[in-house]
PDB file of C-alpha atoms in Angstrom:
ATOM      1  CA  MET A  14      10.061  14.076 -11.177  1.00  0.00           C
ATOM      2  CA  LEU A  15       9.370  10.874  -9.259  1.00  0.00           C
ATOM      3  CA  ASP A  16      12.451   8.781  -8.458  1.00  0.00           C
ATOM      4  CA  ILE A  17      11.403   5.106  -8.447  1.00  0.00           C
ATOM      5  CA  VAL A  18      13.591   2.780  -6.381  1.00  0.00           C
ATOM      6  CA  GLN A  19      13.186  -1.009  -6.367  1.00  0.00           C
ATOM      7  CA  VAL A  20      14.348  -1.896  -2.870  1.00  0.00           C
ATOM      8  CA  GLY A  21      13.832  -5.640  -2.796  1.00  0.00           C
ATOM      9  CA  LEU A  22      11.605  -8.156  -4.576  1.00  0.00           C
ATOM     10  CA  ALA A  23      11.406 -11.954  -4.316  1.00  0.00           C
ATOM     11  CA  PRO A  24      13.512 -13.668  -3.208  1.00  0.00           C
ATOM     12  CA  ASP A  25      15.112 -10.622  -1.546  1.00  0.00           C
ATOM     13  CA  TYR A  26      12.299  -9.769   0.849  1.00  0.00           C
ATOM     14  CA  VAL A  27      12.744  -6.662   2.993  1.00  0.00           C
ATOM     15  CA  PRO A  28      12.217  -6.912   6.785  1.00  0.00           C
ATOM     16  CA  TYR A  29       9.528  -4.430   7.778  1.00  0.00           C
ATOM     17  CA  LEU A  30      11.662  -2.497  10.256  1.00  0.00           C
ATOM     18  CA  ALA A  31      14.470  -2.135   7.701  1.00  0.00           C
ATOM     19  CA  GLY A  32      11.956  -0.760   5.217  1.00  0.00           C
ATOM     20  CA  TRP A  33      10.569   1.635   7.801  1.00  0.00           C
ATOM     21  CA  ASP A  34      14.078   2.911   8.572  1.00  0.00           C
ATOM     22  CA  LEU A  35      14.647   3.483   4.849  1.00  0.00           C
ATOM     23  CA  GLN A  36      11.359   5.359   4.595  1.00  0.00           C
ATOM     24  CA  ARG A  37      12.367   7.701   7.394  1.00  0.00           C
ATOM     25  CA  GLU A  38      15.780   8.286   5.823  1.00  0.00           C
ATOM     26  CA  VAL A  39      14.257   9.131   2.441  1.00  0.00           C
ATOM     27  CA  HIS A  40      11.495  11.211   4.065  1.00  0.00           C
ATOM     28  CA  ALA A  41      14.083  13.368   5.838  1.00  0.00           C
ATOM     29  CA  ALA A  42      15.976  13.911   2.582  1.00  0.00           C
ATOM     30  CA  VAL A  43      12.840  14.815   0.592  1.00  0.00           C
ATOM     31  CA  ARG A  44      11.692  17.141   3.367  1.00  0.00           C
ATOM     32  CA  ALA A  45      15.084  18.857   3.389  1.00  0.00           C
ATOM     33  CA  GLY A  46      15.040  19.261  -0.391  1.00  0.00           C
ATOM     34  CA  GLU A  47      18.050  16.972  -0.761  1.00  0.00           C
ATOM     35  CA  ARG A  48      16.357  14.450  -3.067  1.00  0.00           C
ATOM     36  CA  PRO A  49      13.285  14.396  -5.346  1.00  0.00           C
ATOM     37  CA  ASP A  50       9.944  12.809  -4.571  1.00  0.00           C
ATOM     38  CA  THR A  51      10.580   9.075  -4.315  1.00  0.00           C
ATOM     39  CA  LEU A  52       8.580   5.863  -4.692  1.00  0.00           C
ATOM     40  CA  LEU A  53      10.024   2.807  -2.917  1.00  0.00           C
ATOM     41  CA  LEU A  54       8.811  -0.539  -4.318  1.00  0.00           C
ATOM     42  CA  LEU A  55       9.394  -3.810  -2.479  1.00  0.00           C
ATOM     43  CA  GLU A  56       8.102  -7.012  -0.938  1.00  0.00           C
ATOM     44  CA  HIS A  57       8.183  -7.487   2.819  1.00  0.00           C
ATOM     45  CA  GLU A  58       8.839 -10.533   4.939  1.00  0.00           C
ATOM     46  CA  PRO A  59       5.563 -11.661   6.608  1.00  0.00           C
ATOM     47  CA  VAL A  60       4.407  -9.153   9.236  1.00  0.00           C
ATOM     48  CA  TYR A  61       1.355  -7.613  10.870  1.00  0.00           C
ATOM     49  CA  THR A  62       1.348  -3.838  11.237  1.00  0.00           C
ATOM     50  CA  ALA A  63      -1.174  -1.849  13.260  1.00  0.00           C
ATOM     51  CA  GLY A  64      -2.073   1.733  12.386  1.00  0.00           C
ATOM     52  CA  LYS A  65      -3.213   4.321  14.893  1.00  0.00           C
ATOM     53  CA  ARG A  66      -6.910   3.385  14.622  1.00  0.00           C
ATOM     54  CA  THR A  67      -6.443  -0.340  15.318  1.00  0.00           C
ATOM     55  CA  GLN A  68      -8.929  -1.731  17.851  1.00  0.00           C
ATOM     56  CA  PRO A  69      -8.257  -4.611  20.279  1.00  0.00           C
ATOM     57  CA  GLU A  70     -10.766  -6.840  18.481  1.00  0.00           C
ATOM     58  CA  ASP A  71      -8.867  -6.404  15.170  1.00  0.00           C
ATOM     59  CA  ARG A  72      -5.705  -8.062  16.451  1.00  0.00           C
ATOM     60  CA  PRO A  73      -4.581 -11.707  16.141  1.00  0.00           C
ATOM     61  CA  VAL A  74      -6.115 -13.897  18.797  1.00  0.00           C
ATOM     62  CA  ASP A  75      -3.136 -16.281  18.854  1.00  0.00           C
ATOM     63  CA  GLY A  76      -0.627 -13.764  20.202  1.00  0.00           C
ATOM     64  CA  THR A  77       1.208 -13.249  16.882  1.00  0.00           C
ATOM     65  CA  PRO A  78       3.492 -10.199  17.225  1.00  0.00           C
ATOM     66  CA  VAL A  79       2.266  -6.940  15.737  1.00  0.00           C
ATOM     67  CA  ILE A  80       4.409  -3.899  14.841  1.00  0.00           C
ATOM     68  CA  GLU A  81       2.837  -0.605  15.884  1.00  0.00           C
ATOM     69  CA  VAL A  82       3.258   2.008  13.153  1.00  0.00           C
ATOM     70  CA  ASP A  83       2.477   5.701  12.778  1.00  0.00           C
ATOM     71  CA  ARG A  84       0.333   5.509   9.640  1.00  0.00           C
ATOM     72  CA  GLY A  85      -3.413   5.972   9.544  1.00  0.00           C
ATOM     73  CA  GLY A  86      -5.806   3.058   9.326  1.00  0.00           C
ATOM     74  CA  ARG A  87      -5.979  -0.165  11.287  1.00  0.00           C
ATOM     75  CA  ILE A  88      -4.272  -3.547  11.222  1.00  0.00           C
ATOM     76  CA  THR A  89      -3.125  -5.337   8.084  1.00  0.00           C
ATOM     77  CA  TRP A  90      -0.742  -8.051   6.884  1.00  0.00           C
ATOM     78  CA  HIS A  91       2.235  -7.667   4.564  1.00  0.00           C
ATOM     79  CA  GLY A  92       4.280 -10.435   3.049  1.00  0.00           C
ATOM     80  CA  PRO A  93       5.698 -12.222  -0.005  1.00  0.00           C
ATOM     81  CA  GLY A  94       3.599 -11.885  -3.134  1.00  0.00           C
ATOM     82  CA  GLN A  95       2.334  -8.430  -2.207  1.00  0.00           C
ATOM     83  CA  LEU A  96       3.735  -5.355  -3.960  1.00  0.00           C
ATOM     84  CA  ILE A  97       4.394  -2.595  -1.431  1.00  0.00           C
ATOM     85  CA  GLY A  98       4.734   0.997  -2.573  1.00  0.00           C
ATOM     86  CA  TYR A  99       5.899   3.844  -0.361  1.00  0.00           C
ATOM     87  CA  PRO A 100       5.430   7.170  -2.193  1.00  0.00           C
ATOM     88  CA  ILE A 101       7.454   9.742  -0.252  1.00  0.00           C
ATOM     89  CA  VAL A 102       6.311  12.951  -1.881  1.00  0.00           C
ATOM     90  CA  ARG A 103       5.845  16.595  -0.984  1.00  0.00           C
ATOM     91  CA  LEU A 104       2.207  17.682  -0.966  1.00  0.00           C
ATOM     92  CA  GLY A 105       0.865  21.147  -1.615  1.00  0.00           C
ATOM     93  CA  ASP A 106       0.175  23.658   1.132  1.00  0.00           C
ATOM     94  CA  PRO A 107      -2.130  22.998   2.881  1.00  0.00           C
ATOM     95  CA  SER A 108      -1.583  19.234   2.676  1.00  0.00           C
ATOM     96  CA  ASP A 109      -4.585  17.394   1.235  1.00  0.00           C
ATOM     97  CA  VAL A 110      -4.251  13.932   2.773  1.00  0.00           C
ATOM     98  CA  VAL A 111      -7.601  12.665   1.497  1.00  0.00           C
ATOM     99  CA  GLY A 112      -6.724  13.910  -1.976  1.00  0.00           C
ATOM    100  CA  HIS A 113      -3.420  12.027  -1.762  1.00  0.00           C
ATOM    101  CA  VAL A 114      -5.225   8.778  -0.894  1.00  0.00           C
ATOM    102  CA  ARG A 115      -7.740   9.269  -3.734  1.00  0.00           C
ATOM    103  CA  ARG A 116      -4.868   9.925  -6.162  1.00  0.00           C
ATOM    104  CA  LEU A 117      -3.181   6.675  -5.126  1.00  0.00           C
ATOM    105  CA  GLU A 118      -6.445   4.799  -5.590  1.00  0.00           C
ATOM    106  CA  ARG A 119      -7.011   6.201  -9.082  1.00  0.00           C
ATOM    107  CA  ALA A 120      -3.443   5.413 -10.167  1.00  0.00           C
ATOM    108  CA  LEU A 121      -3.717   1.838  -8.898  1.00  0.00           C
ATOM    109  CA  ILE A 122      -7.093   1.358 -10.589  1.00  0.00           C
ATOM    110  CA  THR A 123      -5.658   2.524 -13.916  1.00  0.00           C
ATOM    111  CA  ALA A 124      -2.577   0.297 -13.563  1.00  0.00           C
ATOM    112  CA  LEU A 125      -4.684  -2.753 -12.690  1.00  0.00           C
ATOM    113  CA  ASP A 126      -7.030  -2.053 -15.604  1.00  0.00           C
ATOM    114  CA  GLU A 127      -4.035  -2.319 -17.940  1.00  0.00           C
ATOM    115  CA  ILE A 128      -3.595  -5.963 -16.926  1.00  0.00           C
ATOM    116  CA  GLY A 129      -7.313  -6.796 -17.070  1.00  0.00           C
ATOM    117  CA  VAL A 130      -8.347  -6.246 -13.452  1.00  0.00           C
ATOM    118  CA  ALA A 131     -11.372  -3.987 -12.978  1.00  0.00           C
ATOM    119  CA  GLY A 132     -10.780  -2.276  -9.650  1.00  0.00           C
ATOM    120  CA  THR A 133     -13.014   0.368  -8.149  1.00  0.00           C
ATOM    121  CA  GLN A 134     -13.307   2.821  -5.281  1.00  0.00           C
ATOM    122  CA  VAL A 135     -15.856   2.236  -2.514  1.00  0.00           C
ATOM    123  CA  GLU A 136     -17.387   5.266  -0.874  1.00  0.00           C
ATOM    124  CA  GLY A 137     -16.288   5.648   2.728  1.00  0.00           C
ATOM    125  CA  ARG A 138     -13.508   3.080   2.438  1.00  0.00           C
ATOM    126  CA  SER A 139      -9.925   3.512   1.284  1.00  0.00           C
ATOM    127  CA  GLY A 140      -8.103   1.214  -1.107  1.00  0.00           C
ATOM    128  CA  VAL A 141      -9.027  -0.526  -4.347  1.00  0.00           C
ATOM    129  CA  TRP A 142     -11.866  -3.026  -4.471  1.00  0.00           C
ATOM    130  CA  ILE A 143     -13.191  -5.773  -6.730  1.00  0.00           C
ATOM    131  CA  GLU A 144     -16.948  -6.051  -7.197  1.00  0.00           C
ATOM    132  CA  ARG A 145     -18.261  -9.599  -6.786  1.00  0.00           C
ATOM    133  CA  GLU A 146     -21.605 -10.891  -7.962  1.00  0.00           C
ATOM    134  CA  GLY A 147     -23.725 -11.987  -5.025  1.00  0.00           C
ATOM    135  CA  ALA A 148     -21.116 -10.968  -2.443  1.00  0.00           C
ATOM    136  CA  SER A 149     -19.626  -7.858  -0.865  1.00  0.00           C
ATOM    137  CA  PRO A 150     -16.629  -6.232  -2.609  1.00  0.00           C
ATOM    138  CA  ALA A 151     -13.172  -7.673  -1.898  1.00  0.00           C
ATOM    139  CA  LYS A 152     -10.124  -5.486  -1.292  1.00  0.00           C
ATOM    140  CA  ILE A 153      -7.250  -6.006  -3.708  1.00  0.00           C
ATOM    141  CA  ALA A 154      -5.103  -3.033  -2.639  1.00  0.00           C
ATOM    142  CA  ALA A 155      -4.843  -1.385   0.776  1.00  0.00           C
ATOM    143  CA  ILE A 156      -3.746   2.183   1.481  1.00  0.00           C
ATOM    144  CA  GLY A 157      -2.492   3.768   4.707  1.00  0.00           C
ATOM    145  CA  VAL A 158      -0.527   6.990   4.869  1.00  0.00           C
ATOM    146  CA  ARG A 159       1.048   9.567   7.146  1.00  0.00           C
ATOM    147  CA  VAL A 160       2.075  13.153   6.398  1.00  0.00           C
ATOM    148  CA  ALA A 161       4.824  14.901   8.361  1.00  0.00           C
ATOM    149  CA  GLY A 162       6.232  18.277   7.421  1.00  0.00           C
ATOM    150  CA  GLY A 163       4.151  18.245   4.263  1.00  0.00           C
ATOM    151  CA  VAL A 164       5.801  15.008   3.016  1.00  0.00           C
ATOM    152  CA  THR A 165       4.042  11.639   2.829  1.00  0.00           C
ATOM    153  CA  MET A 166       5.093   8.269   4.228  1.00  0.00           C
ATOM    154  CA  HIS A 167       3.739   4.709   4.037  1.00  0.00           C
ATOM    155  CA  GLY A 168       1.463   4.059   1.056  1.00  0.00           C
ATOM    156  CA  PHE A 169      -0.114   1.069  -0.693  1.00  0.00           C
ATOM    157  CA  ALA A 170      -0.044  -2.720  -0.827  1.00  0.00           C
ATOM    158  CA  VAL A 171      -1.315  -4.601  -3.889  1.00  0.00           C
ATOM    159  CA  ASN A 172      -2.192  -8.269  -3.391  1.00  0.00           C
ATOM    160  CA  CYS A 173      -0.586 -10.025  -6.351  1.00  0.00           C
ATOM    161  CA  ASP A 174       0.055 -13.733  -5.741  1.00  0.00           C
ATOM    162  CA  ASN A 175       0.290 -13.766  -1.957  1.00  0.00           C
ATOM    163  CA  SER A 176      -1.480 -16.271   0.256  1.00  0.00           C
ATOM    164  CA  LEU A 177      -4.547 -14.881   2.024  1.00  0.00           C
ATOM    165  CA  GLU A 178      -3.917 -16.961   5.147  1.00  0.00           C
ATOM    166  CA  GLY A 179      -2.242 -14.008   6.865  1.00  0.00           C
ATOM    167  CA  PHE A 180      -5.515 -12.104   6.795  1.00  0.00           C
ATOM    168  CA  GLY A 181      -7.402 -14.972   8.411  1.00  0.00           C
ATOM    169  CA  GLY A 182      -6.316 -14.277  11.975  1.00  0.00           C
ATOM    170  CA  ILE A 183      -7.169 -10.559  11.970  1.00  0.00           C
ATOM    171  CA  VAL A 184      -9.916  -8.164  10.900  1.00  0.00           C
ATOM    172  CA  PRO A 185      -8.071  -6.650   7.902  1.00  0.00           C
ATOM    173  CA  CYS A 186      -8.163  -2.852   8.013  1.00  0.00           C
ATOM    174  CA  GLY A 187     -10.897  -3.167  10.642  1.00  0.00           C
ATOM    175  CA  ILE A 188     -13.447  -4.221   8.004  1.00  0.00           C
ATOM    176  CA  SER A 189     -15.370  -7.335   8.984  1.00  0.00           C
ATOM    177  CA  ASP A 190     -18.052  -7.299   6.261  1.00  0.00           C
ATOM    178  CA  ALA A 191     -15.839  -7.546   3.181  1.00  0.00           C
ATOM    179  CA  GLY A 192     -13.284  -9.945   1.768  1.00  0.00           C
ATOM    180  CA  VAL A 193      -9.738  -9.818   0.431  1.00  0.00           C
ATOM    181  CA  THR A 194      -8.561 -11.004  -2.965  1.00  0.00           C
ATOM    182  CA  THR A 195      -5.485 -11.045  -5.201  1.00  0.00           C
ATOM    183  CA  VAL A 196      -4.665 -10.240  -8.819  1.00  0.00           C
ATOM    184  CA  THR A 197      -3.865 -13.917  -9.313  1.00  0.00           C
ATOM    185  CA  ASP A 198      -7.294 -14.986  -8.062  1.00  0.00           C
ATOM    186  CA  VAL A 199      -9.113 -12.413 -10.191  1.00  0.00           C
ATOM    187  CA  LEU A 200      -7.294 -13.328 -13.426  1.00  0.00           C
ATOM    188  CA  ASP A 201      -6.989 -17.046 -12.628  1.00  0.00           C
ATOM    189  CA  GLU A 202      -3.302 -16.929 -13.547  1.00  0.00           C
ATOM    190  CA  ARG A 203      -0.219 -16.244 -11.476  1.00  0.00           C
ATOM    191  CA  VAL A 204       0.761 -12.571 -11.418  1.00  0.00           C
ATOM    192  CA  SER A 205       3.718 -11.633  -9.216  1.00  0.00           C
ATOM    193  CA  PRO A 206       4.727  -8.187  -7.897  1.00  0.00           C
ATOM    194  CA  ALA A 207       7.485  -8.083 -10.528  1.00  0.00           C
ATOM    195  CA  ASP A 208       4.850  -8.548 -13.232  1.00  0.00           C
ATOM    196  CA  ILE A 209       3.045  -5.311 -12.347  1.00  0.00           C
ATOM    197  CA  LEU A 210       6.050  -3.080 -11.699  1.00  0.00           C
ATOM    198  CA  ASP A 211       5.863  -1.361 -15.086  1.00  0.00           C
ATOM    199  CA  PRO A 212       2.178  -0.299 -15.019  1.00  0.00           C
ATOM    200  CA  ILE A 213       2.360   0.701 -11.353  1.00  0.00           C
ATOM    201  CA  SER A 214       5.522   2.746 -11.918  1.00  0.00           C
ATOM    202  CA  ALA A 215       4.087   4.449 -15.013  1.00  0.00           C
ATOM    203  CA  GLU A 216       0.769   5.387 -13.424  1.00  0.00           C
ATOM    204  CA  MET A 217       2.356   6.641 -10.203  1.00  0.00           C
ATOM    205  CA  THR A 218       4.770   8.769 -12.227  1.00  0.00           C
ATOM    206  CA  ALA A 219       1.862  10.218 -14.202  1.00  0.00           C
ATOM    207  CA  ALA A 220      -0.222  10.811 -11.083  1.00  0.00           C
ATOM    208  CA  PHE A 221       2.460  12.796  -9.293  1.00  0.00           C
ATOM    209  CA  ALA A 222       3.468  14.685 -12.434  1.00  0.00           C
ATOM    210  CA  LYS A 223      -0.112  15.986 -12.524  1.00  0.00           C
ATOM    211  CA  GLU A 224       0.192  16.980  -8.862  1.00  0.00           C
ATOM    212  CA  VAL A 225       3.297  19.042  -9.601  1.00  0.00           C
ATOM    213  CA  ALA A 226       1.659  20.615 -12.652  1.00  0.00           C
ATOM    214  CA  ALA A 227      -1.435  21.551 -10.629  1.00  0.00           C
TER     215      ALA A 227
END
């Protein structure tokens, strides 16, 4: 069973550090067997976070503060209009981190397909991508995770109706030869994080039910 918790959506944005504290609290409880696998869904206040592989050239050149985090991956932006999902789930033994990332990608692709967005995986790159005629693919959902004690932390961010200005001052996820897009841009109509809660919740529940069954 996956317990889905809506922590805070517009206008009740969640400060990043408060969300990180909640993640650690839930992670400890899942690891101790005191609560079931849990998916936290929320929107953050604007923030840059830098994963363990972030390079100096990825960072903002204007001195904007960056929060150092313990997930994989490089630097990214979070903020209003972006649906954040933190699946805090127990993996099998041994932990298959790559398999966990691929499972998140497939669930997001299926959920986005339900609303008319054709996402895809790109070999060698995490996240969900949109193919563009005459241009390189654009990322619509980013993924960065950490596993401790066999239980996952961090997760995914789906660009719904957020501004892309926050990505302009960095090299998002360390990828300089690809763009970033949103559900709103792809569909040419406003789609908020609240609008995709149901398909995201359903597909994540199905994805982790299969993991338990396996």
